[in-house]
Coordinates of C-alpha atoms in Angstrom, one line a residue:
X1 CA -8.2 -9.5 10.6
X2 CA -6.1 -9.6 7.4
X3 CA -6.6 -12.8 5.3
X4 CA -4.0 -14.0 2.9
X5 CA -4.0 -17.0 0.6
X6 CA -1.6 -18.3 -2.0
X7 CA -2.7 -20.1 -5.2
X8 CA -0.7 -21.4 -8.1
X9 CA -0.8 -23.5 -11.3
X10 CA 1.6 -25.1 -13.7
X11 CA -1.1 -25.8 -16.3
X12 CA 0.4 -25.1 -19.7
X13 CA -2.9 -23.6 -20.9
X14 CA -2.8 -19.9 -19.9
X15 CA -6.6 -19.5 -19.4
X16 CA -6.8 -22.6 -17.2
X17 CA -3.7 -21.5 -15.3
X18 CA -5.4 -18.3 -14.4
X19 CA -8.5 -20.1 -13.3
X20 CA -6.7 -22.6 -11.1
X21 CA -4.5 -19.9 -9.4
X22 CA -7.4 -17.6 -8.7
X23 CA -9.6 -20.4 -7.3
X24 CA -6.8 -21.8 -5.1
X25 CA -6.0 -18.3 -3.8
X26 CA -9.7 -17.7 -3.0
X27 CA -9.4 -14.5 -5.0
X28 CA -13.2 -14.1 -5.3
X29 CA -13.5 -13.3 -1.6
X30 CA -10.4 -11.0 -1.5
X31 CA -9.7 -7.4 -2.2
X32 CA -6.6 -7.8 -4.4
X33 CA -4.3 -10.5 -5.7
X34 CA -0.6 -10.1 -6.4
X35 CA -0.1 -12.1 -9.7
X36 CA 3.2 -13.4 -11.1
X37 CA 3.5 -15.5 -14.3
X38 CA 6.0 -16.8 -16.8
X39 CA 6.9 -14.8 -20.0
X40 CA 6.3 -17.9 -22.1
X41 CA 2.5 -17.7 -21.3
X42 CA -0.2 -15.5 -22.9
X43 CA -0.7 -12.9 -20.2
X44 CA -4.1 -11.7 -21.6
X45 CA -5.3 -15.3 -21.6
X46 CA -4.3 -15.7 -17.9
X47 CA -6.2 -12.6 -17.1
X48 CA -9.2 -13.9 -19.0
X49 CA -9.1 -17.0 -16.9
X50 CA -9.0 -15.0 -13.7
X51 CA -11.8 -12.8 -14.9
X52 CA -13.9 -15.9 -15.6
X53 CA -13.7 -16.5 -11.8
X54 CA -13.8 -13.0 -10.3
X55 CA -13.5 -9.3 -11.0
X56 CA -11.2 -8.8 -8.0
X57 CA -8.2 -6.5 -8.6
X58 CA -5.0 -8.3 -9.8
X59 CA -1.6 -6.7 -10.1
X60 CA 1.8 -8.0 -10.7
X61 CA 4.4 -8.9 -13.4
X62 CA 6.3 -11.7 -15.1
X63 CA 8.9 -13.5 -12.9
X64 CA 12.3 -14.7 -14.1
X65 CA 12.3 -18.4 -14.8
X66 CA 10.3 -19.5 -11.8
X67 CA 8.2 -18.8 -8.8
X68 CA 8.3 -20.5 -5.4
X69 CA 5.5 -21.3 -3.0
X70 CA 5.1 -23.2 0.3
X71 CA 4.3 -26.3 -1.8
X72 CA 7.4 -26.2 -4.0
X73 CA 9.5 -24.6 -6.7
X74 CA 7.6 -23.9 -9.9
X75 CA 9.8 -23.6 -13.0
X76 CA 8.0 -25.6 -15.7
X77 CA 9.2 -24.7 -19.2
X78 CA 5.6 -24.4 -20.3
X79 CA 4.9 -21.8 -17.7
X80 CA 3.3 -21.1 -14.3
X81 CA 1.2 -18.6 -12.4
X82 CA 0.9 -17.7 -8.8
X83 CA -1.3 -15.4 -6.8
X84 CA -1.2 -14.1 -3.2
X85 CA -4.6 -12.7 -2.3
X86 CA -5.3 -10.2 0.4
X87 CA -8.8 -9.9 2.0
X88 CA -10.5 -9.3 5.3
X89 CA -9.8 -6.0 7.2
X90 CA -8.0 -4.2 4.4
X91 CA -8.9 -1.6 1.8
X92 CA -7.0 -1.3 -1.4
X93 CA -6.5 1.2 -4.2
X94 CA -5.0 0.0 -7.5
X95 CA -3.8 1.9 -10.5
X96 CA -1.5 1.3 -13.5
X97 CA -0.2 3.1 -16.6
X98 CA 2.1 2.5 -19.5
X99 CA 5.0 4.9 -20.0
X100 CA 4.1 7.6 -22.4
X101 CA 6.1 10.3 -24.1
X102 CA 5.8 13.7 -22.6
X103 CA 5.1 12.5 -19.0
X104 CA 8.0 11.8 -16.6
X105 CA 8.1 8.7 -14.5
X106 CA 7.6 10.9 -11.4
X107 CA 4.5 12.5 -12.9
X108 CA 3.1 9.1 -13.7
X109 CA 3.8 8.0 -10.1
X110 CA 1.8 11.0 -8.8
X111 CA -1.1 10.3 -11.2
X112 CA -1.2 6.6 -10.1
X113 CA -1.2 7.5 -6.5
X114 CA -4.0 10.0 -6.9
X115 CA -6.1 7.4 -8.7
X116 CA -5.4 4.7 -6.1
X117 CA -6.1 7.0 -3.2
X118 CA -9.5 7.7 -4.7
X119 CA -10.4 4.1 -4.1
X120 CA -9.4 4.3 -0.4
X121 CA -12.2 6.8 0.4
X122 CA -10.1 9.0 2.6
X123 CA -8.2 6.2 4.4
X124 CA -4.5 6.5 4.8
X125 CA -2.4 3.8 3.2
X126 CA -0.2 1.7 5.6
X127 CA 2.1 0.4 2.9
X128 CA 2.1 -0.1 -0.9
X129 CA 3.1 -2.6 -3.5
X130 CA 4.8 -1.5 -6.7
X131 CA 6.0 -3.1 -9.9
X132 CA 7.6 -1.3 -12.8
X133 CA 9.8 -1.8 -15.8
X134 CA 13.5 -2.0 -15.0
X135 CA 14.5 1.6 -15.8
X136 CA 13.0 4.4 -13.7
X137 CA 11.7 2.8 -10.6
X138 CA 13.2 5.4 -8.3
X139 CA 11.2 8.2 -10.0
X140 CA 8.0 6.2 -9.9
X141 CA 8.4 5.7 -6.1
X142 CA 9.1 9.4 -5.6
X143 CA 6.0 10.3 -7.5
X144 CA 3.8 8.0 -5.4
X145 CA 5.4 9.4 -2.2
X146 CA 4.7 13.0 -3.4
X147 CA 1.0 12.1 -2.9
X148 CA 0.9 9.6 0.0
X149 CA 4.0 10.6 2.0
X150 CA 6.7 8.4 3.4
X151 CA 4.8 5.1 3.3
X152 CA 6.8 1.8 3.1
X153 CA 7.1 0.1 -0.3
X154 CA 7.6 -3.5 -1.2
X155 CA 7.8 -5.2 -4.6
X156 CA 10.0 -5.6 -7.6
X157 CA 10.6 -4.9 -11.3
X158 CA 9.2 -7.0 -14.1
X159 CA 11.5 -9.7 -15.3
X160 CA 12.0 -12.2 -18.2
X161 CA 14.1 -15.3 -18.6
X162 CA 16.8 -13.8 -20.8
X163 CA 17.2 -10.1 -20.0
X164 CA 15.8 -9.2 -23.4
X165 CA 13.0 -6.9 -22.4
X166 CA 10.3 -9.6 -22.9
X167 CA 8.7 -8.9 -19.5
X168 CA 5.2 -7.7 -18.8
X169 CA 3.5 -5.6 -16.1
X170 CA -0.1 -6.8 -15.3
X171 CA -2.9 -4.9 -13.7
X172 CA -6.6 -5.8 -14.0
X173 CA -7.2 -5.8 -17.8
X174 CA -3.9 -4.1 -18.7
X175 CA -0.7 -5.8 -19.9
X176 CA 2.3 -3.7 -21.0
X177 CA 6.1 -3.8 -20.9
X178 CA 7.1 -0.2 -20.0
X179 CA 5.4 1.6 -17.1
X180 CA 4.3 1.1 -13.5
X181 CA 1.5 -0.4 -11.4
X182 CA 0.8 0.2 -7.7
X183 CA -1.5 -1.1 -5.0
X184 CA -2.1 0.9 -1.8
X185 CA -3.1 -1.1 1.3
X186 CA -5.0 0.5 4.2
X187 CA -5.1 -1.8 7.2
X188 CA -4.3 -2.0 10.8
X189 CA -2.7 -5.5 10.3
X190 CA 1.0 -5.4 10.9
X191 CA 3.5 -5.7 8.1
X192 CA 7.3 -5.8 8.2
X193 CA 9.6 -5.5 5.2
X194 CA 13.4 -6.2 5.3
X195 CA 15.3 -5.0 2.3
X196 CA 19.0 -6.1 2.0
X197 CA 21.5 -8.0 0.0
X198 CA 23.3 -9.8 3.0
X199 CA 26.6 -9.2 1.2
X200 CA 29.9 -8.5 3.0
X201 CA 31.6 -5.2 2.3
X202 CA 35.3 -5.5 1.2
X203 CA 37.9 -2.8 1.7
X204 CA 37.7 -1.9 -2.0
X205 CA 36.0 1.5 -2.2
X206 CA 36.2 4.5 -4.5
X207 CA 34.4 7.6 -5.6
X208 CA 32.2 7.5 -8.6
X209 CA 33.9 10.3 -10.5
X210 CA 31.8 10.1 -13.7
X211 CA 28.2 8.9 -14.1
X212 CA 26.2 9.3 -17.3
X213 CA 22.4 9.1 -17.5
X214 CA 22.1 8.0 -13.9
X215 CA 22.9 4.3 -14.6
X216 CA 26.1 4.2 -16.6
X217 CA 29.2 4.2 -14.3
X218 CA 32.1 5.6 -16.4
X219 CA 34.8 6.2 -13.9
X220 CA 35.8 5.2 -10.3
X221 CA 38.5 7.4 -8.8
X222 CA 39.1 8.7 -12.3
X223 CA 39.8 5.2 -13.7
X224 CA 37.5 3.5 -16.2
X225 CA 35.0 1.6 -14.1
X226 CA 35.6 -1.8 -15.6
X227 CA 39.4 -1.5 -15.2
X228 CA 38.9 -0.5 -11.5
X229 CA 36.6 -3.4 -11.0
X230 CA 39.1 -5.9 -12.4
X231 CA 41.8 -4.4 -10.3
X232 CA 39.6 -4.9 -7.2
X233 CA 38.4 -8.4 -8.0
X234 CA 41.3 -9.9 -10.0
X235 CA 38.9 -10.8 -12.8
X236 CA 40.2 -10.7 -16.4
X237 CA 39.0 -8.4 -19.2
X238 CA 37.6 -11.4 -21.0
X239 CA 35.5 -12.5 -17.9
X240 CA 33.8 -9.1 -17.7
X241 CA 33.6 -8.1 -21.4
X242 CA 30.2 -7.1 -22.8
X243 CA 27.3 -9.2 -21.4
X244 CA 29.6 -11.4 -19.4
X245 CA 29.7 -8.8 -16.8
X246 CA 26.2 -9.6 -15.6
X247 CA 27.0 -13.1 -14.5
X248 CA 30.6 -12.3 -13.4
X249 CA 29.4 -9.8 -10.8
X250 CA 26.6 -11.7 -9.1
X251 CA 28.7 -12.7 -6.1
X252 CA 30.9 -9.6 -6.3
X253 CA 28.7 -6.6 -7.1
X254 CA 29.0 -2.9 -6.0
X255 CA 27.1 -1.2 -3.2
X256 CA 26.2 2.3 -2.2
X257 CA 25.4 3.5 1.4
X258 CA 22.5 5.6 2.5
X259 CA 23.2 8.9 4.2
X260 CA 23.4 7.4 7.7
X261 CA 24.9 4.1 6.7
X262 CA 22.0 1.9 7.7
X263 CA 21.5 0.5 4.2
X264 CA 23.9 -0.6 1.6
X265 CA 21.9 -0.8 -1.6
X266 CA 23.4 -3.3 -4.1
X267 CA 24.3 -2.0 -7.6
X268 CA 24.5 -4.8 -10.2
X269 CA 26.8 -4.2 -13.2
X270 CA 24.8 -5.5 -16.2
X271 CA 27.1 -5.0 -19.2
X272 CA 30.5 -3.6 -20.0
X273 CA 30.8 -1.0 -22.8
X274 CA 33.7 -0.5 -25.3
X275 CA 35.0 2.5 -23.3
X276 CA 35.2 0.3 -20.2
X277 CA 32.2 1.9 -18.6
X278 CA 29.5 -0.3 -17.1
X279 CA 25.7 -0.2 -17.3
X280 CA 24.2 -0.6 -13.8
X281 CA 20.8 -1.8 -12.8
X282 CA 19.9 1.1 -10.5
X283 CA 20.6 4.8 -10.0
X284 CA 24.0 6.1 -9.2
X285 CA 25.1 9.5 -7.9
X286 CA 28.3 11.1 -9.1
X287 CA 30.8 12.2 -6.5
X288 CA 29.6 9.6 -4.0
X289 CA 31.3 6.3 -3.0
X290 CA 30.8 2.8 -4.1
X291 CA 32.2 -0.3 -2.4
X292 CA 32.8 -3.7 -3.8
X293 CA 30.7 -6.4 -2.1
X294 CA 31.2 -10.1 -1.8
X295 CA 29.2 -13.2 -1.0
X296 CA 30.2 -16.9 -0.9
X297 CA 27.9 -19.2 -2.9
X298 CA 26.5 -21.0 0.1
X299 CA 25.9 -17.8 1.9
X300 CA 23.6 -16.6 -0.9
X301 CA 21.4 -19.7 -0.2
X302 CA 21.6 -19.1 3.6
X303 CA 20.6 -15.4 3.2
X304 CA 17.0 -16.4 2.5
X305 CA 16.2 -18.2 5.8
X306 CA 18.3 -15.6 7.6
X307 CA 16.3 -12.7 6.3
X308 CA 13.0 -14.5 7.0
X309 CA 14.1 -15.1 10.6
X310 CA 14.8 -11.3 10.8
X311 CA 11.3 -10.5 9.5
X312 CA 9.8 -12.9 12.1
X313 CA 11.9 -11.3 14.9
X314 CA 10.6 -7.8 14.1
X315 CA 6.9 -8.8 13.6
X316 CA 6.7 -11.4 16.3
X317 CA 6.2 -14.3 13.9
X318 CA 4.6 -13.6 10.6
X319 CA 1.5 -15.5 9.5
X320 CA 2.4 -15.3 5.8
X321 CA 5.2 -14.0 3.5
X322 CA 5.6 -12.3 0.2
X323 CA 9.3 -12.8 -0.8
X324 CA 10.9 -10.8 -3.6
X325 CA 14.2 -12.5 -4.6
X326 CA 16.4 -11.0 -7.3
X327 CA 16.4 -13.0 -10.6
X328 CA 20.1 -12.4 -10.8
X329 CA 20.7 -14.1 -7.5
X330 CA 18.6 -17.0 -8.8
X331 CA 20.7 -17.1 -11.9
X332 CA 23.9 -17.1 -9.8
X333 CA 22.7 -20.0 -7.7
X334 CA 21.7 -21.9 -10.9
X335 CA 25.2 -21.4 -12.4
X336 CA 26.9 -22.8 -9.3
X337 CA 24.4 -25.7 -8.9
X338 CA 22.6 -24.5 -5.8
X339 CA 19.2 -23.3 -7.3
X340 CA 17.6 -26.5 -5.9
X341 CA 18.4 -25.3 -2.4
X342 CA 16.2 -22.2 -2.5
X343 CA 12.9 -24.0 -1.7
X344 CA 14.0 -26.4 1.0
X345 CA 15.9 -23.8 3.0
X346 CA 13.0 -21.4 2.9
X347 CA 10.5 -24.1 3.7
X348 CA 12.5 -25.2 6.7
X349 CA 12.0 -21.8 8.5
X350 CA 8.5 -21.0 7.3
X351 CA 7.0 -24.4 8.1
X352 CA 3.3 -24.7 7.4
X353 CA 2.9 -20.9 6.7
X354 CA 2.1 -19.9 3.2
X355 CA 4.4 -17.8 1.0
X356 CA 4.9 -16.6 -2.5
X357 CA 8.4 -16.0 -3.7
X358 CA 9.0 -14.2 -7.0
X359 CA 12.2 -13.4 -9.0
X360 CA 12.5 -9.8 -10.2
X361 CA 15.0 -7.6 -12.0
X362 CA 14.9 -4.9 -9.3
X363 CA 13.8 -5.0 -5.7
X364 CA 12.2 -2.3 -3.6
X365 CA 11.9 -2.0 0.2
X366 CA 13.4 -0.3 3.2
X367 CA 15.6 -1.2 6.1
X368 CA 15.4 0.1 9.7
X369 CA 15.4 4.0 9.6
X370 CA 16.0 4.1 5.9
X371 CA 14.0 5.5 3.1
X372 CA 12.3 3.4 0.4
X373 CA 15.1 2.0 -1.7
X374 CA 15.6 0.5 -5.1
X375 CA 18.4 -1.9 -6.0
X376 CA 19.4 -5.2 -7.6
X377 CA 20.7 -8.5 -6.4
X378 CA 18.7 -8.0 -3.3
X379 CA 16.0 -9.5 -1.1
X380 CA 12.8 -7.6 -0.3
X381 CA 11.1 -10.0 2.2
X382 CA 7.8 -9.0 3.7
X383 CA 5.9 -10.6 6.5
X384 CA 2.2 -10.1 7.3
X385 CA 0.3 -10.6 10.6
X386 CA -3.4 -11.6 10.5

């Protein structure tokens, strides 16, 4: 039987925040805890607080502006921490490494998987959690899969409150800004992950004719990407110039399809450049198509309970949930005055079941018959059965 428990704290003192979250999550009797905190807090002090309670593995990252649990929405300006612990009939392997010169992200992913597998004593992982800095997530996943095979992933990228790179990745006694951390789970307890954006596809579609460094979209159909986007959406040059592009595209991002069309992974334009190219929050492939997506404001709220219901339908009713919600979506809901609807709409469908929701700058998961996927402005909702 898999045992999960969620603990949290809004204590402004980082050490005591760690103590309170660990105790509430019963971390001392668990195998691992997924930890998420605020960038305004001292991450090392949080870990010191946790270590004063237990030496159990902890792994996670900073969350953008808030976390959400079954008891409410935690967004105190002085900070917060939350832990979802996993114990019972499960074995885990945990590893983390900061990004170093000379080693590729894929090589680091392989190394982490090898170290984590050594903790499983020959058992095959059923699924794995990953968090990484927002830059090379696809390669970290490929490296892990080079070692463990096609095992489902769930998780998301470290985030801050201002998109300034102030995020942290946390694993046991390590805290760093650039790198990757993973936890392999070996268990017979069922898990279901649904990864999607719940956007509607428009008829605006074009070929990405020029891409630079995997994440800069220069041209669509031979036209500067920002110009083509404005043509599609009717937005003005001023609305999308520079950093304005990030907020302007939350309800109208781009999407790319997988090879059999089962998954449309969302690509969030982050900033416009002087040459009218746009920086994108996930990998692009030249000579493939992108489609403009759209979502109404109220539908972004409704996507949360809808996706949870889909998870429940697949697993036969989850006993607990780990919900990765894009920080950009949270920002979009904040800007239109709907952020306060996130908690009540999720609570309505989860009832008395415990959950931890975190807000990331990249989301990882898989849809039916798809491969592990990385994208932005997405939901990676995972349900667990005891």
